[in-house]
Amino acid sequence: MAEPATLGTVAAVDAIKERTGGVGYLEGPRGGRPRRVLTAHNVVLYGTLLVIAAYFLLPLWVMLVTSFKTMDEIRQGNIFAPPTEFTIFPWIKAWAQACTGINCDGLSRGFWNSVYILVPSVVVSIAVASVSGYTLANWRFKGSEAIFTILILGAFIPYQVMIYPIAILLGKVGLFGSLWGLVVVHTIFGMPLNVLLFRNYFSSVPEELFKAARVDGAGFWGIFFRIMLPMSLPIFVVSMIIQITGIWNDFLFGVIYTSNERYPMTVQLNNIVNSVQGTKEYNVNMAATLLTGLVPLAVYFASGKLFVRGIAAGAVKG
Amino acid sequence: MAVTHPAEVAAPDAARVRRPSRLLRNIPAKIASIPMVLIALVIFVGCTAWTVFYSFTKSGMLPRLQFVGLDQYDRLWSTPKWWTSIENLAIYGVLSMILTMALGFFLATLLDRKVRGEDVFRTIFLYPFALSFIVTGLAWQWILNPEFGIQAVVRSLGWEGFSFDPLHSRELVIYGILIAGIWQGTGLVMCIMLAGLRGIDEDIWKAARVDGIPTWKTYTHVVIPMMRPVFVTTLVLVASGVIKLYDLVKAQTDGGPGGASEVPAKYVMDSMFGAQNLGQGFAASTMMLLSVVIILIPWAYLEFGGKKRG
Amino acid sequence: MLAPNTSVSIRDLTLQFGAVQVLQTLNLDIRDGEFLVLLGSSGCGKSTLLNCIAGLLEPTDGQIFIKGRNVTWLEPSERGIGMVFQSYALYPQMTVRGNLSFGLRNARVPKAEIESRVARAAKVLQIEPLLDRKPAALSGGQRQRVAIGRALVRDVDVFLFDEPLSNLDAKLRADLRVELKRLHHSLDNTMIYVTHDQVEAMTLADRIAIMRNGRIMQLGTPDEIYNRPQNRYVADFIGSPSMNFVEGHLERGTFHGADLQLALDGYRFGAPQVADRPAIIGIRPEHVATGPLVDSAPIRGEVTAELVEPMGSDTLVWAQLAGKPFRIRMDGQARVSPGDRLPIGIDPAKASLFDAKTEERL
């Protein structure tokens, strides 16, 4: 399949070689006219981009510099200025000592809660969504398109509409307030986007491959695990990125479906920063905020183009 | 000589095999789709219907099956806090749709001009989207802090009379939240728009250049009309996100000052879990659902109704 | 009763998608060891029929027998078939060896047995050096060989081919065609082969079934299909350049059309008595005698060349006959210019006569 293209390229190079006596490319300038770097057009273009980039970077900068300042310096200085007296104490305090209510063991509690929520939620939600997407793409049954439509429409239903009855259902099966209850909730609300993602991906796998596997005697799970899965690593990565950032960033479900002891990091962060007791320690607050943003930012910077691909794929077709 | 192969000679009619029951075919596929079917029917359909149903009851601390007709809605629409929520959502919704769409498309066209360092710029514009609304809200709460933030910095530069304290002004607070919302959401719009722009056949650009059409005119007359579906889809996405607005307000202002930045999602949460007035929560969330339906129906009509006719 | 040497037998097969009848009560018997080609233009139902035989599509009604066994509702893997696809459909993440053995592993064949079968298939198809490569590292021809090998290792009764050569370039296609024919001679399996390419059909087939709108228009040997097409559709479909048709009517054994009169001496009518009626006569461009051969033809005339298309081995001359364009295929060496008067001869024994209304052969 890729072969004709390769052959074509080789043939083209050969023709050029003949004409130029084996150099492999034509002498002289190729491509467009050489561009001057400093045109009025470029100055405006890059100037605009830089100004907007500054607006986007500003909050990150402010958070960073604030989190390394002492409270004295914050009271006197300019929030945009870098710290004159560099301190990492706010970070330590945010991680290990900041108080929410009676607990004063810092954000670390929320961090680990979030990790315990994140790992099973990501695994379960992706497992369910990928198998569902595979069923919808390759094993359609009567009404499967209707189910798919409902799932997609489900993405648009405000969560507030479903929160309360879900809480009742979770209570009935004894999962309310437990870690696994939250895993179920994240699986439910991760379905629309991830099922769409997987369904579209599996639909793009040539149908003949699926037919060949059936002739070869592979069944539902055989085709899924031995043919489809090895081919779909990229889409699993995309789905993982979406789920990790989404679940880590969740606030609403954490507040509703868990109890004080199990609050995820976002909830605990909000409680620390917006607590009305005591004097405000802005440096600690900003360190805590950055700590909470660290996991999704790390995922974002590490995944690069896949993150973009994930949201674009989900959004354009959604 | 007639050789007979009893096993191989079959009278077709005698050997006719009935179609096996459809229910028994592809059992693993059916078992595997149980979670999906349950989520779709029990949660998305069932729970939504449950809430709508109970919004006509006199539920208070607990759901109660005592019908009161439209009483909850009467009460809802005569509550000032609900009206504030709706006004805020309207302002925030309209402006954030216009601004994120405009800025997102503008950024996408800039990046589509074969910019050097496109990846770096894209990374910068999109990173806020990876952050939670809580982080976003707290960051902007700090920047807009009147004692230390932008207001203080400008004043310290000698402009003593400068006043910029949106988070503590009843009139301006929603715009303060808007600034943060745009910061968080524009990158997403830019990315979708960029994907849309990249999806346009390069020959269209070549043809426009051969015809001597200036770049801006190519955008307004060719590219934007071609991107119509992308615009519509993005708008629907942004709109459905706007209705869910909750975390950002919770973190940045917690509805303050004095309830001036309440939004419907927060009204629902407060009614259900704070005031223990479930009926109000159900009625308010049903209104949210209704507004989503109002957004979705014209979109579905444009997207799917148009295709069938064309 | 099915004949004892029947390999695949299709009875009243019907397939509907909504209101669309894709297959219309189709009946077909394929002999043991036969190479049957299903030929037709796209949308005629040929691939659908093949997918039904494979078990990849459920028919709406009707029965399918393979080796006397009713397989209508069996899984594809239980039918004793192997299938080769247009896009090869090799599993990209598996090596060639993995691709070949996948079906056997699913059937839990013992390891040693798998190895010997893979080795044998690889030898037959001359892909032994490629066994540990991934499909991406293979050329199109090699991929197609592996795809055939995948059917080969499973020791199946029937091979199904779904346009297997369509993705290859012209030269490779011709080579693989010859190889397929050789393979069929050495294996003696039943092969059912779907294509839209009439050259493939004519060269490979023992019998050809020409399909249109979910029906079989004619089932016959390549010779029958070419020389005695049963209806106008088949006559028109087979042959390139296609057959010339002249409309007119049949009157006491003579065909009258516009200024043309052809006494049909030597034409083999399908029935002893054929009543006079409106009719269409079809004459293949290559059956028009030119040059010295004209003198030996039973009917002679003269036309004016209007357009000449030299094609190397042949020359195609466009003229007019009975007011309609008329193609004549001449030798590649023939020197004809537009405007030349061209003597031609026609042998009615080689012509085809159709009822103008039913378009069936007379």
PDB file of N, CA and C in Angstrom, chain B residues 149-206:
ATOM      1  N   GLY B 149      -2.535  42.576  43.386  1.00  0.00           N
ATOM      2  CA  GLY B 149      -2.577  42.209  41.972  1.00  0.00           C
ATOM      3  C   GLY B 149      -2.403  43.389  41.039  1.00  0.00           C
ATOM      4  N   ILE B 150      -3.065  43.272  39.882  1.00  0.00           N
ATOM      5  CA  ILE B 150      -2.888  44.263  38.820  1.00  0.00           C
ATOM      6  C   ILE B 150      -3.144  45.671  39.329  1.00  0.00           C
ATOM      7  N   GLN B 151      -4.223  45.850  40.109  1.00  0.00           N
ATOM      8  CA  GLN B 151      -4.555  47.186  40.608  1.00  0.00           C
ATOM      9  C   GLN B 151      -3.399  47.778  41.418  1.00  0.00           C
ATOM     10  N   ALA B 152      -2.843  46.965  42.312  1.00  0.00           N
ATOM     11  CA  ALA B 152      -1.753  47.450  43.153  1.00  0.00           C
ATOM     12  C   ALA B 152      -0.527  47.791  42.325  1.00  0.00           C
ATOM     13  N   VAL B 153      -0.234  46.949  41.340  1.00  0.00           N
ATOM     14  CA  VAL B 153       0.957  47.178  40.527  1.00  0.00           C
ATOM     15  C   VAL B 153       0.827  48.485  39.748  1.00  0.00           C
ATOM     16  N   VAL B 154      -0.350  48.692  39.117  1.00  0.00           N
ATOM     17  CA  VAL B 154      -0.533  49.919  38.332  1.00  0.00           C
ATOM     18  C   VAL B 154      -0.468  51.137  39.250  1.00  0.00           C
ATOM     19  N   ARG B 155      -1.073  51.032  40.434  1.00  0.00           N
ATOM     20  CA  ARG B 155      -1.028  52.164  41.369  1.00  0.00           C
ATOM     21  C   ARG B 155       0.409  52.463  41.788  1.00  0.00           C
ATOM     22  N   SER B 156       1.177  51.381  42.017  1.00  0.00           N
ATOM     23  CA  SER B 156       2.547  51.606  42.472  1.00  0.00           C
ATOM     24  C   SER B 156       3.390  52.231  41.380  1.00  0.00           C
ATOM     25  N   LEU B 157       2.925  52.146  40.128  1.00  0.00           N
ATOM     26  CA  LEU B 157       3.660  52.781  39.038  1.00  0.00           C
ATOM     27  C   LEU B 157       3.351  54.272  38.984  1.00  0.00           C
ATOM     28  N   GLY B 158       2.540  54.773  39.889  1.00  0.00           N
ATOM     29  CA  GLY B 158       2.299  56.206  39.966  1.00  0.00           C
ATOM     30  C   GLY B 158       0.876  56.601  39.603  1.00  0.00           C
ATOM     31  N   TRP B 159       0.089  55.673  39.100  1.00  0.00           N
ATOM     32  CA  TRP B 159      -1.275  56.011  38.700  1.00  0.00           C
ATOM     33  C   TRP B 159      -2.180  55.701  39.881  1.00  0.00           C
ATOM     34  N   GLU B 160      -2.190  56.608  40.848  1.00  0.00           N
ATOM     35  CA  GLU B 160      -2.812  56.358  42.142  1.00  0.00           C
ATOM     36  C   GLU B 160      -4.314  56.097  42.042  1.00  0.00           C
ATOM     37  N   GLY B 161      -4.968  56.765  41.101  1.00  0.00           N
ATOM     38  CA  GLY B 161      -6.423  56.654  41.035  1.00  0.00           C
ATOM     39  C   GLY B 161      -6.921  55.399  40.331  1.00  0.00           C
ATOM     40  N   PHE B 162      -6.003  54.580  39.826  1.00  0.00           N
ATOM     41  CA  PHE B 162      -6.405  53.421  39.034  1.00  0.00           C
ATOM     42  C   PHE B 162      -7.220  52.452  39.867  1.00  0.00           C
ATOM     43  N   SER B 163      -8.327  52.006  39.315  1.00  0.00           N
ATOM     44  CA  SER B 163      -9.170  51.088  40.052  1.00  0.00           C
ATOM     45  C   SER B 163      -9.533  49.914  39.149  1.00  0.00           C
ATOM     46  N   PHE B 164      -9.143  48.700  39.564  1.00  0.00           N
ATOM     47  CA  PHE B 164      -9.500  47.511  38.801  1.00  0.00           C
ATOM     48  C   PHE B 164      -9.679  46.377  39.796  1.00  0.00           C
ATOM     49  N   ASP B 165     -10.901  46.259  40.286  1.00  0.00           N
ATOM     50  CA  ASP B 165     -11.160  45.260  41.313  1.00  0.00           C
ATOM     51  C   ASP B 165     -12.461  44.519  40.993  1.00  0.00           C
ATOM     52  N   PRO B 166     -12.475  43.803  39.872  1.00  0.00           N
ATOM     53  CA  PRO B 166     -13.738  43.209  39.434  1.00  0.00           C
ATOM     54  C   PRO B 166     -14.311  42.209  40.437  1.00  0.00           C
ATOM     55  N   LEU B 167     -13.460  41.500  41.164  1.00  0.00           N
ATOM     56  CA  LEU B 167     -13.983  40.413  41.998  1.00  0.00           C
ATOM     57  C   LEU B 167     -14.727  40.920  43.238  1.00  0.00           C
ATOM     58  N   HIS B 168     -14.576  42.184  43.519  1.00  0.00           N
ATOM     59  CA  HIS B 168     -15.299  42.708  44.667  1.00  0.00           C
ATOM     60  C   HIS B 168     -16.338  43.737  44.270  1.00  0.00           C
ATOM     61  N   SER B 169     -16.733  43.691  43.010  1.00  0.00           N
ATOM     62  CA  SER B 169     -17.760  44.632  42.549  1.00  0.00           C
ATOM     63  C   SER B 169     -18.957  43.832  42.062  1.00  0.00           C
ATOM     64  N   ARG B 170     -20.135  44.161  42.547  1.00  0.00           N
ATOM     65  CA  ARG B 170     -21.324  43.399  42.166  1.00  0.00           C
ATOM     66  C   ARG B 170     -21.575  43.454  40.657  1.00  0.00           C
ATOM     67  N   GLU B 171     -21.210  44.597  40.041  1.00  0.00           N
ATOM     68  CA  GLU B 171     -21.487  44.748  38.611  1.00  0.00           C
ATOM     69  C   GLU B 171     -20.433  44.047  37.753  1.00  0.00           C
ATOM     70  N   LEU B 172     -19.187  44.063  38.234  1.00  0.00           N
ATOM     71  CA  LEU B 172     -18.093  43.608  37.370  1.00  0.00           C
ATOM     72  C   LEU B 172     -17.670  42.170  37.609  1.00  0.00           C
ATOM     73  N   VAL B 173     -18.163  41.562  38.696  1.00  0.00           N
ATOM     74  CA  VAL B 173     -17.580  40.286  39.090  1.00  0.00           C
ATOM     75  C   VAL B 173     -17.657  39.230  37.979  1.00  0.00           C
ATOM     76  N   ILE B 174     -18.757  39.228  37.215  1.00  0.00           N
ATOM     77  CA  ILE B 174     -18.890  38.197  36.182  1.00  0.00           C
ATOM     78  C   ILE B 174     -17.837  38.398  35.083  1.00  0.00           C
ATOM     79  N   TYR B 175     -17.423  39.670  34.869  1.00  0.00           N
ATOM     80  CA  TYR B 175     -16.379  39.901  33.855  1.00  0.00           C
ATOM     81  C   TYR B 175     -15.016  39.405  34.352  1.00  0.00           C
ATOM     82  N   GLY B 176     -14.841  39.492  35.672  1.00  0.00           N
ATOM     83  CA  GLY B 176     -13.607  38.954  36.242  1.00  0.00           C
ATOM     84  C   GLY B 176     -13.520  37.453  36.012  1.00  0.00           C
ATOM     85  N   ILE B 177     -14.663  36.787  36.150  1.00  0.00           N
ATOM     86  CA  ILE B 177     -14.690  35.347  35.900  1.00  0.00           C
ATOM     87  C   ILE B 177     -14.502  35.072  34.408  1.00  0.00           C
ATOM     88  N   LEU B 178     -15.078  35.971  33.596  1.00  0.00           N
ATOM     89  CA  LEU B 178     -14.962  35.822  32.144  1.00  0.00           C
ATOM     90  C   LEU B 178     -13.500  35.834  31.697  1.00  0.00           C
ATOM     91  N   ILE B 179     -12.704  36.751  32.296  1.00  0.00           N
ATOM     92  CA  ILE B 179     -11.287  36.826  31.913  1.00  0.00           C
ATOM     93  C   ILE B 179     -10.622  35.462  32.121  1.00  0.00           C
ATOM     94  N   ALA B 180     -10.905  34.855  33.264  1.00  0.00           N
ATOM     95  CA  ALA B 180     -10.303  33.558  33.560  1.00  0.00           C
ATOM     96  C   ALA B 180     -10.830  32.476  32.616  1.00  0.00           C
ATOM     97  N   GLY B 181     -12.136  32.526  32.358  1.00  0.00           N
ATOM     98  CA  GLY B 181     -12.736  31.521  31.477  1.00  0.00           C
ATOM     99  C   GLY B 181     -12.153  31.568  30.079  1.00  0.00           C
ATOM    100  N   ILE B 182     -11.954  32.796  29.570  1.00  0.00           N
ATOM    101  CA  ILE B 182     -11.390  32.930  28.233  1.00  0.00           C
ATOM    102  C   ILE B 182      -9.958  32.419  28.199  1.00  0.00           C
ATOM    103  N   TRP B 183      -9.233  32.748  29.269  1.00  0.00           N
ATOM    104  CA  TRP B 183      -7.853  32.281  29.356  1.00  0.00           C
ATOM    105  C   TRP B 183      -7.800  30.749  29.293  1.00  0.00           C
ATOM    106  N   GLN B 184      -8.753  30.115  29.961  1.00  0.00           N
ATOM    107  CA  GLN B 184      -8.719  28.657  30.024  1.00  0.00           C
ATOM    108  C   GLN B 184      -9.209  28.017  28.727  1.00  0.00           C
ATOM    109  N   GLY B 185     -10.231  28.626  28.106  1.00  0.00           N
ATOM    110  CA  GLY B 185     -10.928  27.923  27.022  1.00  0.00           C
ATOM    111  C   GLY B 185     -10.524  28.273  25.604  1.00  0.00           C
ATOM    112  N   THR B 186      -9.780  29.359  25.408  1.00  0.00           N
ATOM    113  CA  THR B 186      -9.479  29.782  24.042  1.00  0.00           C
ATOM    114  C   THR B 186      -8.604  28.773  23.303  1.00  0.00           C
ATOM    115  N   GLY B 187      -7.677  28.170  24.033  1.00  0.00           N
ATOM    116  CA  GLY B 187      -6.766  27.222  23.393  1.00  0.00           C
ATOM    117  C   GLY B 187      -7.501  26.085  22.709  1.00  0.00           C
ATOM    118  N   LEU B 188      -8.546  25.607  23.356  1.00  0.00           N
ATOM    119  CA  LEU B 188      -9.330  24.509  22.775  1.00  0.00           C
ATOM    120  C   LEU B 188      -9.948  24.944  21.451  1.00  0.00           C
ATOM    121  N   VAL B 189     -10.574  26.126  21.469  1.00  0.00           N
ATOM    122  CA  VAL B 189     -11.191  26.625  20.244  1.00  0.00           C
ATOM    123  C   VAL B 189     -10.141  26.785  19.154  1.00  0.00           C
ATOM    124  N   MET B 190      -8.988  27.328  19.536  1.00  0.00           N
ATOM    125  CA  MET B 190      -7.914  27.512  18.557  1.00  0.00           C
ATOM    126  C   MET B 190      -7.529  26.181  17.919  1.00  0.00           C
ATOM    127  N   CYS B 191      -7.413  25.151  18.764  1.00  0.00           N
ATOM    128  CA  CYS B 191      -6.990  23.840  18.265  1.00  0.00           C
ATOM    129  C   CYS B 191      -8.002  23.270  17.273  1.00  0.00           C
ATOM    130  N   ILE B 192      -9.275  23.383  17.613  1.00  0.00           N
ATOM    131  CA  ILE B 192     -10.295  22.846  16.711  1.00  0.00           C
ATOM    132  C   ILE B 192     -10.299  23.635  15.406  1.00  0.00           C
ATOM    133  N   MET B 193     -10.186  24.965  15.536  1.00  0.00           N
ATOM    134  CA  MET B 193     -10.170  25.808  14.337  1.00  0.00           C
ATOM    135  C   MET B 193      -8.956  25.484  13.471  1.00  0.00           C
ATOM    136  N   LEU B 194      -7.823  25.266  14.123  1.00  0.00           N
ATOM    137  CA  LEU B 194      -6.610  24.957  13.379  1.00  0.00           C
ATOM    138  C   LEU B 194      -6.786  23.639  12.626  1.00  0.00           C
ATOM    139  N   ALA B 195      -7.390  22.659  13.306  1.00  0.00           N
ATOM    140  CA  ALA B 195      -7.647  21.381  12.644  1.00  0.00           C
ATOM    141  C   ALA B 195      -8.568  21.608  11.442  1.00  0.00           C
ATOM    142  N   GLY B 196      -9.570  22.496  11.622  1.00  0.00           N
ATOM    143  CA  GLY B 196     -10.475  22.804  10.515  1.00  0.00           C
ATOM    144  C   GLY B 196      -9.745  23.469   9.361  1.00  0.00           C
ATOM    145  N   LEU B 197      -8.870  24.444   9.701  1.00  0.00           N
ATOM    146  CA  LEU B 197      -8.121  25.143   8.644  1.00  0.00           C
ATOM    147  C   LEU B 197      -7.207  24.178   7.897  1.00  0.00           C
ATOM    148  N   ARG B 198      -6.581  23.266   8.653  1.00  0.00           N
ATOM    149  CA  ARG B 198      -5.672  22.299   8.018  1.00  0.00           C
ATOM    150  C   ARG B 198      -6.443  21.314   7.155  1.00  0.00           C
ATOM    151  N   GLY B 199      -7.734  21.189   7.456  1.00  0.00           N
ATOM    152  CA  GLY B 199      -8.539  20.256   6.672  1.00  0.00           C
ATOM    153  C   GLY B 199      -8.946  20.819   5.324  1.00  0.00           C
ATOM    154  N   ILE B 200      -8.677  22.108   5.130  1.00  0.00           N
ATOM    155  CA  ILE B 200      -9.073  22.714   3.853  1.00  0.00           C
ATOM    156  C   ILE B 200      -8.025  22.386   2.799  1.00  0.00           C
ATOM    157  N   ASP B 201      -8.505  21.942   1.661  1.00  0.00           N
ATOM    158  CA  ASP B 201      -7.636  21.521   0.569  1.00  0.00           C
ATOM    159  C   ASP B 201      -6.655  22.632   0.205  1.00  0.00           C
ATOM    160  N   GLU B 202      -5.389  22.269   0.106  1.00  0.00           N
ATOM    161  CA  GLU B 202      -4.391  23.295  -0.199  1.00  0.00           C
ATOM    162  C   GLU B 202      -4.592  23.866  -1.594  1.00  0.00           C
ATOM    163  N   ASP B 203      -5.225  23.093  -2.472  1.00  0.00           N
ATOM    164  CA  ASP B 203      -5.462  23.581  -3.824  1.00  0.00           C
ATOM    165  C   ASP B 203      -6.361  24.813  -3.823  1.00  0.00           C
ATOM    166  N   ILE B 204      -7.212  24.926  -2.783  1.00  0.00           N
ATOM    167  CA  ILE B 204      -8.084  26.099  -2.697  1.00  0.00           C
ATOM    168  C   ILE B 204      -7.226  27.348  -2.529  1.00  0.00           C
ATOM    169  N   TRP B 205      -6.220  27.242  -1.660  1.00  0.00           N
ATOM    170  CA  TRP B 205      -5.313  28.378  -1.477  1.00  0.00           C
ATOM    171  C   TRP B 205      -4.554  28.679  -2.756  1.00  0.00           C
ATOM    172  N   LYS B 206      -4.109  27.632  -3.443  1.00  0.00           N
ATOM    173  CA  LYS B 206      -3.371  27.839  -4.697  1.00  0.00           C
ATOM    174  C   LYS B 206      -4.273  28.519  -5.712  1.00  0.00           C
TER     175      LYS B 206
END
